[in-house]
Short mmCIF file of C-alpha atoms and ligand atoms in Angstrom, two decimals:
data_model
loop_
_atom_site.label_atom_id
_atom_site.label_comp_id
_atom_site.label_asym_id
_atom_site.label_seq_id
_atom_site.Cartn_x
_atom_site.Cartn_y
_atom_site.Cartn_z
CA MET A 767 -12.45 -16.40 -20.60
CA VAL A 768 -14.15 -14.57 -17.74
CA ILE A 769 -12.37 -12.19 -15.38
CA ILE A 770 -14.12 -11.20 -12.16
CA GLY A 771 -13.06 -7.68 -11.18
CA ALA A 772 -12.54 -4.71 -13.50
CA GLY A 773 -9.77 -3.22 -11.37
CA ALA A 774 -6.10 -2.76 -12.15
CA ALA A 775 -5.20 -6.46 -12.33
CA GLY A 776 -8.37 -7.56 -14.12
CA LEU A 777 -8.10 -4.91 -16.84
CA MET A 778 -4.41 -5.65 -17.49
CA CYS A 779 -5.15 -9.37 -17.68
CA ALA A 780 -8.05 -8.71 -20.07
CA ILE A 781 -5.89 -6.63 -22.42
CA THR A 782 -3.09 -9.20 -22.49
CA ALA A 783 -5.39 -12.16 -23.10
CA ALA A 784 -7.51 -10.39 -25.71
CA GLU A 785 -4.38 -9.37 -27.61
CA ARG A 786 -3.54 -13.08 -27.79
CA GLY A 787 -6.88 -13.63 -29.46
CA ARG A 788 -8.85 -14.86 -26.43
CA ARG A 789 -12.50 -13.89 -26.18
CA VAL A 790 -12.57 -11.98 -22.89
CA ARG A 791 -15.44 -10.83 -20.72
CA VAL A 792 -14.83 -8.86 -17.52
CA LEU A 793 -17.54 -8.82 -14.84
CA ASP A 794 -17.75 -6.30 -12.00
CA HIS A 795 -20.53 -5.59 -9.54
CA ALA A 796 -19.60 -1.90 -9.36
CA ASN A 797 -21.16 0.71 -11.61
CA LYS A 798 -17.73 1.82 -12.86
CA ALA A 799 -14.49 0.05 -13.76
CA GLY A 800 -11.28 0.85 -11.86
CA LYS A 801 -12.71 2.86 -8.98
CA LYS A 802 -9.53 2.39 -6.93
CA ILE A 803 -7.41 3.60 -9.81
CA LEU A 804 -9.47 6.79 -9.85
CA MET A 805 -9.09 7.28 -6.08
CA SER A 806 -5.42 6.38 -5.98
CA GLY A 807 -2.45 8.61 -5.32
CA GLY A 808 -4.68 11.43 -4.09
CA GLY A 809 -6.35 11.51 -7.55
CA ARG A 810 -3.06 11.38 -9.48
CA CYS A 811 -2.47 7.58 -9.40
CA ASN A 812 1.01 6.56 -8.30
CA PHE A 813 0.97 3.96 -11.08
CA THR A 814 4.37 2.35 -10.57
CA ASN A 815 7.75 2.75 -8.92
CA MET A 816 11.03 2.97 -10.82
CA TYR A 817 12.81 0.98 -8.13
CA THR A 818 10.38 -1.93 -7.93
CA GLU A 819 11.96 -5.12 -6.69
CA PRO A 820 10.73 -8.19 -4.83
CA ALA A 821 11.98 -6.76 -1.51
CA ASN A 822 9.17 -4.20 -1.72
CA PHE A 823 6.52 -6.88 -1.20
CA LEU A 824 5.20 -8.78 1.82
CA SER A 825 4.06 -12.36 1.42
CA ARG A 826 4.40 -15.61 3.34
CA ASN A 827 6.44 -16.72 0.33
CA PRO A 828 8.66 -13.75 -0.56
CA HIS A 829 9.86 -15.50 -3.74
CA PHE A 830 6.41 -15.87 -5.28
CA CYS A 831 6.20 -12.38 -6.81
CA LYS A 832 9.60 -12.57 -8.51
CA SER A 833 8.61 -14.35 -11.71
CA ALA A 834 5.69 -12.09 -12.65
CA LEU A 835 7.54 -8.90 -11.65
CA ALA A 836 10.47 -9.91 -13.86
CA ARG A 837 8.29 -10.58 -16.89
CA TYR A 838 6.28 -7.35 -16.76
CA THR A 839 8.41 -4.66 -15.21
CA GLN A 840 7.83 -1.05 -14.27
CA TRP A 841 9.55 -0.15 -17.56
CA ASP A 842 6.93 -2.11 -19.51
CA PHE A 843 4.14 -0.16 -17.83
CA ILE A 844 6.01 3.12 -18.31
CA GLY A 845 6.25 2.18 -22.00
CA LEU A 846 2.47 1.77 -22.16
CA VAL A 847 1.96 5.11 -20.42
CA ALA A 848 4.34 6.75 -22.89
CA LYS A 849 2.57 5.13 -25.87
CA HIS A 850 -0.64 6.80 -24.70
CA GLN A 851 1.18 10.07 -24.10
CA VAL A 852 0.01 10.26 -20.52
CA PRO A 853 2.06 12.98 -18.84
CA TYR A 854 3.71 11.91 -15.58
CA HIS A 855 6.49 12.81 -13.16
CA GLU A 856 8.55 11.31 -10.38
CA LYS A 857 7.34 12.71 -7.07
CA LYS A 858 10.04 11.17 -4.85
CA LEU A 859 11.72 7.82 -4.22
CA GLY A 860 10.96 6.55 -7.74
CA GLN A 861 7.20 7.06 -7.33
CA LEU A 862 5.60 7.91 -10.68
CA PHE A 863 2.40 9.96 -10.65
CA CYS A 864 0.17 11.34 -13.40
CA ASP A 865 0.67 15.07 -14.00
CA ASN A 866 -3.07 15.43 -14.44
CA LYS A 867 -5.55 12.88 -13.16
CA SER A 868 -5.79 9.18 -12.32
CA SER A 869 -8.45 8.92 -15.00
CA ASP A 870 -5.61 9.18 -17.56
CA ILE A 871 -4.47 5.70 -16.45
CA LEU A 872 -7.98 4.25 -16.34
CA ASN A 873 -8.86 5.70 -19.74
CA MET A 874 -5.63 4.27 -21.16
CA LEU A 875 -6.54 0.80 -19.90
CA LEU A 876 -10.14 1.08 -21.10
CA SER A 877 -8.98 2.23 -24.51
CA GLU A 878 -6.60 -0.77 -24.71
CA CYS A 879 -9.51 -3.03 -23.69
CA ASP A 880 -11.65 -1.49 -26.37
CA SER A 881 -9.05 -1.96 -29.13
CA ALA A 882 -8.45 -5.55 -28.10
CA GLY A 883 -12.20 -6.33 -28.09
CA VAL A 884 -12.65 -6.89 -24.35
CA GLU A 885 -16.26 -6.91 -23.19
CA ILE A 886 -16.85 -5.31 -19.77
CA LEU A 887 -20.11 -5.99 -17.94
CA LEU A 888 -20.65 -3.67 -14.98
CA GLU A 889 -23.28 -3.94 -12.23
CA THR A 890 -23.10 -7.68 -12.61
CA SER A 891 -23.03 -9.92 -9.58
CA ILE A 892 -22.01 -13.55 -9.46
CA SER A 893 -24.08 -15.89 -7.30
CA GLU A 894 -22.58 -19.28 -8.10
CA ILE A 895 -19.51 -20.81 -9.69
CA ALA A 896 -19.30 -24.49 -10.56
CA ARG A 897 -16.61 -26.44 -12.32
CA ASN A 898 -17.61 -28.55 -15.30
CA ASP A 899 -15.67 -30.57 -17.87
CA GLY A 900 -14.82 -27.77 -20.22
CA GLY A 901 -14.24 -25.06 -17.60
CA TYR A 902 -16.49 -23.07 -15.30
CA GLN A 903 -20.22 -22.39 -15.19
CA LEU A 904 -21.25 -19.07 -13.62
CA GLN A 905 -24.67 -17.90 -12.46
CA THR A 906 -24.71 -14.12 -12.74
CA SER A 907 -27.23 -11.31 -12.62
CA ALA A 908 -26.65 -11.02 -16.40
CA GLY A 909 -27.58 -14.69 -16.87
CA PRO A 910 -25.63 -17.95 -16.90
CA MET A 911 -22.17 -17.94 -18.47
CA HIS A 912 -19.65 -20.57 -19.35
CA CYS A 913 -15.91 -20.07 -19.69
CA GLN A 914 -12.79 -22.14 -20.21
CA SER A 915 -10.66 -19.96 -17.94
CA LEU A 916 -11.84 -18.02 -14.91
CA VAL A 917 -9.67 -15.27 -13.45
CA ILE A 918 -10.35 -13.95 -9.95
CA ALA A 919 -9.25 -10.30 -9.82
CA SER A 920 -11.68 -9.10 -7.19
CA GLY A 921 -9.09 -7.44 -4.94
CA GLY A 922 -8.93 -7.31 -1.14
CA LEU A 923 -11.13 -5.94 1.62
CA SER A 924 -9.88 -2.36 1.81
CA ILE A 925 -12.41 0.40 1.36
CA PRO A 926 -15.73 -1.46 1.15
CA THR A 927 -17.41 1.70 -0.17
CA LEU A 928 -15.30 1.33 -3.34
CA GLY A 929 -16.73 -2.14 -3.99
CA ALA A 930 -14.30 -4.30 -2.00
CA THR A 931 -15.65 -7.70 -0.91
CA GLY A 932 -14.28 -11.00 0.31
CA PHE A 933 -15.57 -12.66 -2.84
CA GLY A 934 -12.18 -13.88 -4.07
CA TYR A 935 -11.45 -15.55 -0.74
CA GLN A 936 -14.79 -17.38 -0.91
CA VAL A 937 -14.01 -18.68 -4.39
CA ALA A 938 -10.54 -19.73 -3.28
CA ARG A 939 -11.95 -21.71 -0.35
CA GLN A 940 -14.60 -23.27 -2.59
CA PHE A 941 -11.85 -24.71 -4.78
CA GLY A 942 -9.74 -25.95 -1.86
CA HIS A 943 -7.27 -23.09 -1.49
CA GLU A 944 -5.88 -21.91 1.81
CA VAL A 945 -6.74 -18.30 2.62
CA LEU A 946 -4.29 -16.67 5.03
CA PRO A 947 -5.71 -14.36 7.70
CA THR A 948 -6.23 -10.87 6.33
CA ARG A 949 -5.61 -7.50 7.95
CA ALA A 950 -5.51 -3.87 6.92
CA GLY A 951 -2.18 -2.61 5.54
CA LEU A 952 -0.88 0.86 4.63
CA VAL A 953 -3.29 2.23 7.19
CA PRO A 954 -3.17 5.06 9.77
CA PHE A 955 -2.77 4.20 13.46
CA THR A 956 -5.25 5.15 16.13
CA ILE A 957 -4.09 6.37 19.53
CA THR A 958 -6.46 6.31 22.48
CA ASP A 959 -4.16 6.71 25.50
CA GLN A 960 -2.81 9.96 26.96
CA LEU A 961 -1.05 10.73 23.65
CA LYS A 962 -4.41 11.16 21.92
CA GLU A 963 -4.59 14.78 23.09
CA LEU A 964 -1.12 15.47 21.69
CA CYS A 965 -2.13 13.99 18.32
CA THR A 966 -5.31 16.03 18.24
CA GLU A 967 -3.48 19.24 19.13
CA LEU A 968 -0.86 18.59 16.46
CA SER A 969 -3.35 17.39 13.87
CA GLY A 970 -2.05 18.38 10.42
CA THR A 971 1.57 18.70 11.58
CA SER A 972 4.07 16.62 9.65
CA VAL A 973 7.63 15.73 10.66
CA ASP A 974 10.44 13.78 9.03
CA CYS A 975 11.26 10.65 11.03
CA ARG A 976 12.71 7.17 10.99
CA VAL A 977 10.26 4.58 12.28
CA SER A 978 10.99 0.97 13.08
CA CYS A 979 9.02 -2.07 14.14
CA ASN A 980 9.69 -5.80 13.89
CA GLY A 981 13.02 -5.30 12.14
CA GLN A 982 11.68 -2.96 9.43
CA VAL A 983 12.73 0.65 9.15
CA PHE A 984 11.25 3.46 7.05
CA ARG A 985 12.49 7.04 6.70
CA GLU A 986 9.52 9.19 5.71
CA ASN A 987 7.11 11.78 7.08
CA LEU A 988 4.88 11.23 10.10
CA LEU A 989 1.59 13.10 10.16
CA PHE A 990 -0.36 13.72 13.36
CA THR A 991 -4.13 13.33 12.93
CA HIS A 992 -7.21 13.76 15.10
CA ARG A 993 -7.34 10.00 15.51
CA GLY A 994 -3.62 9.21 15.84
CA LEU A 995 -0.69 8.92 13.44
CA SER A 996 -0.59 8.79 9.67
CA GLY A 997 1.68 9.95 6.84
CA PRO A 998 3.89 7.72 4.67
CA ALA A 999 6.14 6.57 7.52
CA MET A 1000 3.21 5.29 9.56
CA LEU A 1001 1.41 3.76 6.57
CA GLN A 1002 4.56 1.84 5.59
CA ILE A 1003 5.27 0.50 9.07
CA SER A 1004 1.60 -0.41 9.63
CA SER A 1005 2.05 -3.35 7.26
CA TYR A 1006 4.64 -4.79 9.64
CA TRP A 1007 2.82 -3.92 12.87
CA GLN A 1008 0.78 -6.39 14.89
CA PRO A 1009 -1.62 -5.36 17.67
CA GLY A 1010 0.33 -4.70 20.86
CA ASP A 1011 3.63 -3.98 19.07
CA THR A 1012 5.57 -0.85 19.99
CA LEU A 1013 6.86 1.58 17.36
CA GLU A 1014 10.23 3.27 17.77
CA ILE A 1015 10.34 6.73 16.23
CA ASP A 1016 13.51 8.74 15.69
CA LEU A 1017 12.47 12.37 15.43
CA LEU A 1018 16.02 13.50 14.60
CA PRO A 1019 16.86 11.13 11.73
CA ASP A 1020 19.62 13.41 10.41
CA HIS A 1021 21.40 13.79 13.74
CA ASP A 1022 22.90 11.78 16.53
CA ALA A 1023 20.56 13.18 19.21
CA GLY A 1024 23.15 12.96 22.01
CA GLU A 1025 25.82 14.72 19.96
CA TRP A 1026 23.40 17.35 18.73
CA LEU A 1027 22.29 18.20 22.29
CA ALA A 1028 25.91 18.34 23.52
CA GLN A 1029 26.83 20.63 20.65
CA GLN A 1030 23.89 22.93 21.40
CA GLN A 1031 24.93 23.03 25.07
CA ARG A 1032 28.46 24.03 24.06
CA GLU A 1033 27.56 26.53 21.39
CA ARG A 1034 24.29 28.02 22.67
CA PRO A 1035 24.33 27.57 26.47
CA ASN A 1036 21.81 30.33 27.12
CA SER A 1037 19.18 29.17 24.60
CA GLU A 1038 16.21 27.21 25.87
CA LEU A 1039 15.91 23.66 24.54
CA LYS A 1040 12.34 24.36 23.36
CA THR A 1041 13.64 27.23 21.20
CA LEU A 1042 16.37 25.07 19.69
CA LEU A 1043 13.94 22.25 18.92
CA ALA A 1044 11.60 24.75 17.26
CA GLU A 1045 14.35 25.26 14.67
CA LEU A 1046 14.03 21.57 13.74
CA PHE A 1047 10.30 21.04 14.26
CA THR A 1048 7.39 23.46 14.27
CA LYS A 1049 7.18 25.68 17.34
CA LYS A 1050 4.01 23.93 18.42
CA LEU A 1051 5.51 20.44 18.16
CA ALA A 1052 8.66 21.52 20.02
CA GLY A 1053 6.55 23.06 22.78
CA LEU A 1054 4.28 20.04 23.19
CA LEU A 1055 7.16 17.55 23.17
CA ALA A 1056 8.92 19.64 25.77
CA ASP A 1057 5.81 19.59 27.97
CA LEU A 1058 5.56 15.84 27.49
CA TRP A 1059 9.15 14.83 28.11
CA PHE A 1060 11.20 17.41 29.97
CA VAL A 1061 11.33 20.76 31.63
CA SER A 1062 12.54 23.27 29.09
CA LYS A 1063 15.32 25.48 30.41
CA PRO A 1064 18.55 27.08 29.13
CA MET A 1065 20.89 24.41 27.78
CA LYS A 1066 23.62 25.14 30.31
CA GLN A 1067 21.34 24.06 33.15
CA TYR A 1068 20.98 20.43 31.98
CA THR A 1069 23.10 17.74 33.58
CA PRO A 1070 24.69 15.13 31.27
CA GLY A 1071 22.20 12.56 32.63
CA GLU A 1072 19.23 14.78 31.76
CA LEU A 1073 20.58 15.37 28.25
CA ALA A 1074 21.05 11.64 27.74
CA ALA A 1075 17.44 11.00 28.75
CA ILE A 1076 16.20 13.71 26.36
CA ALA A 1077 18.33 12.27 23.55
CA THR A 1078 16.72 8.88 24.08
CA GLN A 1079 13.23 10.38 23.96
CA LEU A 1080 13.95 12.25 20.75
CA SER A 1081 15.72 9.43 18.93
CA CYS A 1082 13.76 6.50 20.27
CA TRP A 1083 10.22 7.59 21.06
CA ARG A 1084 8.50 4.35 21.96
CA LEU A 1085 4.77 4.33 21.50
CA THR A 1086 2.16 1.64 21.22
CA PRO A 1087 -0.78 2.45 18.95
CA SER A 1088 -4.12 1.17 20.18
CA GLY A 1089 -5.04 -0.06 16.71
CA THR A 1090 -5.41 0.98 13.09
CA GLU A 1091 -8.24 2.66 11.24
CA GLY A 1092 -8.93 -0.73 9.61
CA TYR A 1093 -10.26 -1.53 6.15
CA ARG A 1094 -12.29 1.68 6.09
CA THR A 1095 -9.18 3.69 5.16
CA ALA A 1096 -6.52 1.04 4.46
CA GLU A 1097 -4.88 1.16 1.03
CA VAL A 1098 -4.36 -2.57 0.92
CA THR A 1099 -5.20 -5.92 2.48
CA LEU A 1100 -2.40 -8.08 3.81
CA GLY A 1101 -2.76 -11.87 3.61
CA GLY A 1102 -5.36 -13.48 1.37
CA VAL A 1103 -5.18 -16.40 -1.04
CA SER A 1104 -2.07 -18.39 -0.18
CA THR A 1105 0.50 -18.46 -2.95
CA ASP A 1106 1.37 -22.06 -2.08
CA GLU A 1107 -1.17 -23.60 -4.44
CA VAL A 1108 -0.86 -21.02 -7.23
CA SER A 1109 1.73 -21.13 -10.02
CA SER A 1110 4.08 -18.15 -9.80
CA LYS A 1111 4.58 -18.36 -13.57
CA THR A 1112 0.99 -18.56 -14.81
CA LEU A 1113 -0.98 -17.56 -11.66
CA GLU A 1114 -3.12 -20.65 -12.27
CA SER A 1115 -4.54 -22.63 -9.39
CA GLN A 1116 -2.80 -25.91 -8.77
CA ARG A 1117 -6.05 -27.20 -7.27
CA SER A 1118 -8.45 -26.33 -10.04
CA PRO A 1119 -7.12 -26.08 -13.62
CA GLY A 1120 -8.36 -23.06 -15.54
CA LEU A 1121 -8.82 -20.97 -12.38
CA TYR A 1122 -6.45 -18.00 -11.86
CA PHE A 1123 -5.85 -15.53 -9.02
CA ILE A 1124 -4.24 -12.14 -9.64
CA GLY A 1125 -3.68 -8.80 -7.92
CA GLU A 1126 -4.45 -7.97 -4.33
CA VAL A 1127 -6.63 -11.03 -3.64
CA LEU A 1128 -3.39 -13.00 -3.41
CA ASP A 1129 -1.09 -12.94 -0.39
CA VAL A 1130 1.23 -10.40 -2.02
CA THR A 1131 1.22 -6.83 -0.69
CA GLY A 1132 3.47 -4.00 -1.77
CA HIS A 1133 4.97 -1.12 0.13
CA LEU A 1134 3.55 2.35 -0.36
CA GLY A 1135 4.80 4.05 -3.52
CA GLY A 1136 3.27 2.48 -6.63
CA PHE A 1137 4.29 -1.10 -5.84
CA ASN A 1138 0.75 -2.39 -5.42
CA PHE A 1139 -0.24 -1.27 -8.88
CA GLN A 1140 2.96 -2.74 -10.29
CA TRP A 1141 1.96 -6.10 -8.75
CA ALA A 1142 -1.52 -5.74 -10.27
CA TRP A 1143 -0.06 -5.03 -13.73
CA ALA A 1144 2.56 -7.79 -13.51
CA SER A 1145 0.29 -10.51 -12.15
CA GLY A 1146 -2.48 -9.49 -14.58
CA TYR A 1147 -0.06 -9.68 -17.49
CA ALA A 1148 1.31 -13.08 -16.39
CA ALA A 1149 -2.14 -14.65 -16.13
CA GLY A 1150 -3.22 -12.95 -19.36
CA GLN A 1151 -0.48 -14.82 -21.20
CA TYR A 1152 -1.73 -18.21 -20.13
CA ALA A 1153 -5.43 -18.05 -19.21
P1 FDA B 1717 -9.07 -3.70 -7.22
O1 FDA B 1717 -9.58 -3.52 -5.85
O2 FDA B 1717 -8.46 -2.58 -7.94
O3 FDA B 1717 -10.23 -4.26 -8.17
C1 FDA B 1717 -11.12 -5.26 -7.75
C2 FDA B 1717 -12.39 -5.14 -8.53
O4 FDA B 1717 -13.22 -6.26 -8.21
C3 FDA B 1717 -13.19 -3.89 -8.16
O5 FDA B 1717 -13.55 -3.21 -9.35
C4 FDA B 1717 -14.41 -4.43 -7.43
O6 FDA B 1717 -15.58 -3.67 -7.70
C5 FDA B 1717 -14.54 -5.83 -8.03
N1 FDA B 1717 -15.22 -6.76 -7.15
C6 FDA B 1717 -14.98 -6.98 -5.83
N2 FDA B 1717 -15.82 -7.90 -5.36
C7 FDA B 1717 -16.64 -8.27 -6.40
C8 FDA B 1717 -17.72 -9.17 -6.53
N3 FDA B 1717 -18.18 -9.87 -5.48
N4 FDA B 1717 -18.31 -9.30 -7.74
C9 FDA B 1717 -17.88 -8.57 -8.80
N5 FDA B 1717 -16.85 -7.69 -8.74
C10 FDA B 1717 -16.24 -7.55 -7.55
N6 FDA B 1717 -1.56 1.46 -5.09
C11 FDA B 1717 -0.53 1.99 -5.78
O7 FDA B 1717 0.32 1.25 -6.28
N7 FDA B 1717 -0.45 3.35 -5.94
C12 FDA B 1717 -1.38 4.20 -5.44
O8 FDA B 1717 -1.31 5.42 -5.65
C13 FDA B 1717 -2.43 3.65 -4.66
N8 FDA B 1717 -3.35 4.46 -4.07
C14 FDA B 1717 -4.40 3.90 -3.40
C15 FDA B 1717 -5.37 4.73 -2.81
C16 FDA B 1717 -6.45 4.18 -2.16
C17 FDA B 1717 -7.46 5.08 -1.51
C18 FDA B 1717 -6.60 2.77 -2.09
C19 FDA B 1717 -7.77 2.14 -1.41
C20 FDA B 1717 -5.65 1.95 -2.65
C21 FDA B 1717 -4.53 2.49 -3.30
N9 FDA B 1717 -3.56 1.68 -3.86
C22 FDA B 1717 -2.51 2.24 -4.54
C23 FDA B 1717 -3.67 0.21 -3.84
C24 FDA B 1717 -4.26 -0.27 -5.19
O9 FDA B 1717 -5.39 0.49 -5.48
C25 FDA B 1717 -4.62 -1.75 -5.14
O10 FDA B 1717 -3.53 -2.51 -4.66
C26 FDA B 1717 -5.02 -2.24 -6.52
O11 FDA B 1717 -6.13 -1.52 -6.97
C27 FDA B 1717 -5.35 -3.73 -6.51
O12 FDA B 1717 -5.79 -4.08 -7.78
P2 FDA B 1717 -6.80 -5.30 -7.99
O13 FDA B 1717 -7.16 -5.26 -9.43
O14 FDA B 1717 -6.23 -6.53 -7.42
O15 FDA B 1717 -8.07 -4.95 -7.10
#
């Protein structure tokens, strides 16, 4: 069995198959296995999420991920982490991170590969794949290879400098699979209109918000950057955003903005609105928003109509990003190999027996928070049981 891609999904698949007694070789063109694992979670790898469920994934077929996720759950991966005594903690919202470094997770997987007898060939490129009677014939930079089962675990297009290529999509097309249009997901937004200056001035400032777009809502932090908007709230909603769409941002997610303003007017009539907002936001953010949206004056001087308009601005800030930072900084790739012609149970191609697709190359994309790795582990495990 040959697996192309020594990332999260490929390594998990290799371990599972080798433990079943399969002879497994993993090929990767990079000089190191699991580069994304090392980079992930700011160097601490958010390796799973305690609350993983199918609703945390985007796909044209939202049911596809259910089978694999049910057969290798977050608790299974947590069990593996515990077996290797990797220290970890919950950061927030069920997100589990290593206490130390992401390399703890990679080393755990490599040690499992080693015990199971998996062979990993790095710096190996594949120039040709052909189907023959007994399986697949590969032309590689390490020479020709033959395998019964071929697993494509080459990931998506995000972060080309970490080895990402469209290789898996090419193979899928070669064997008659549909590849859905791809785009960057979990990615910061760029702003180029008059708000750009505001973003630049506030660069590094973070604020709790509720953001919505196309029927999806996330309550998380927004981070202003030199280029636009980032932070978990923006990364999450980016997966649901299409060019031209408007985001609605509630900067007072814990308050009814209208009621809060009315209360301030009653209780602190002589305080300036800017000063009151600075108690909720940073002083700088309060000042810049005031300059952008209203004339700051003592609360008692606002008419009810003015307060209503301010409430709308604060609770429903409508802005249209000019774009995203793209694959250069995206955590994931949306779209990819259509799940229509892949078995949700075995991850085997229904077009070409013995060919499997796992991980991010498939049209299954998780929310931010450890879900993408959980999909890699679960789909890798499922294919590893059958390939
Ligand atoms: P992955 O991309 O991991 O592996 C694919 C492998 O295939 C790579 O080793 C690559 O070199 C190889 N390959 C590609 N083309 C090839 C070719 N032509 N020939 C040979 N080999 C080839 N998720 C999460 O759940 N928690 C987190 O904390 C993070 N953090 C994070 C940070 C950053 C910066 C990024 C970019 C991404 C994340 N993610 C994440 C997402 C997560 O990393 C991603 O979803 C998984 O790594 C996908 O696993 P795969 O094994 O499918 O692909």
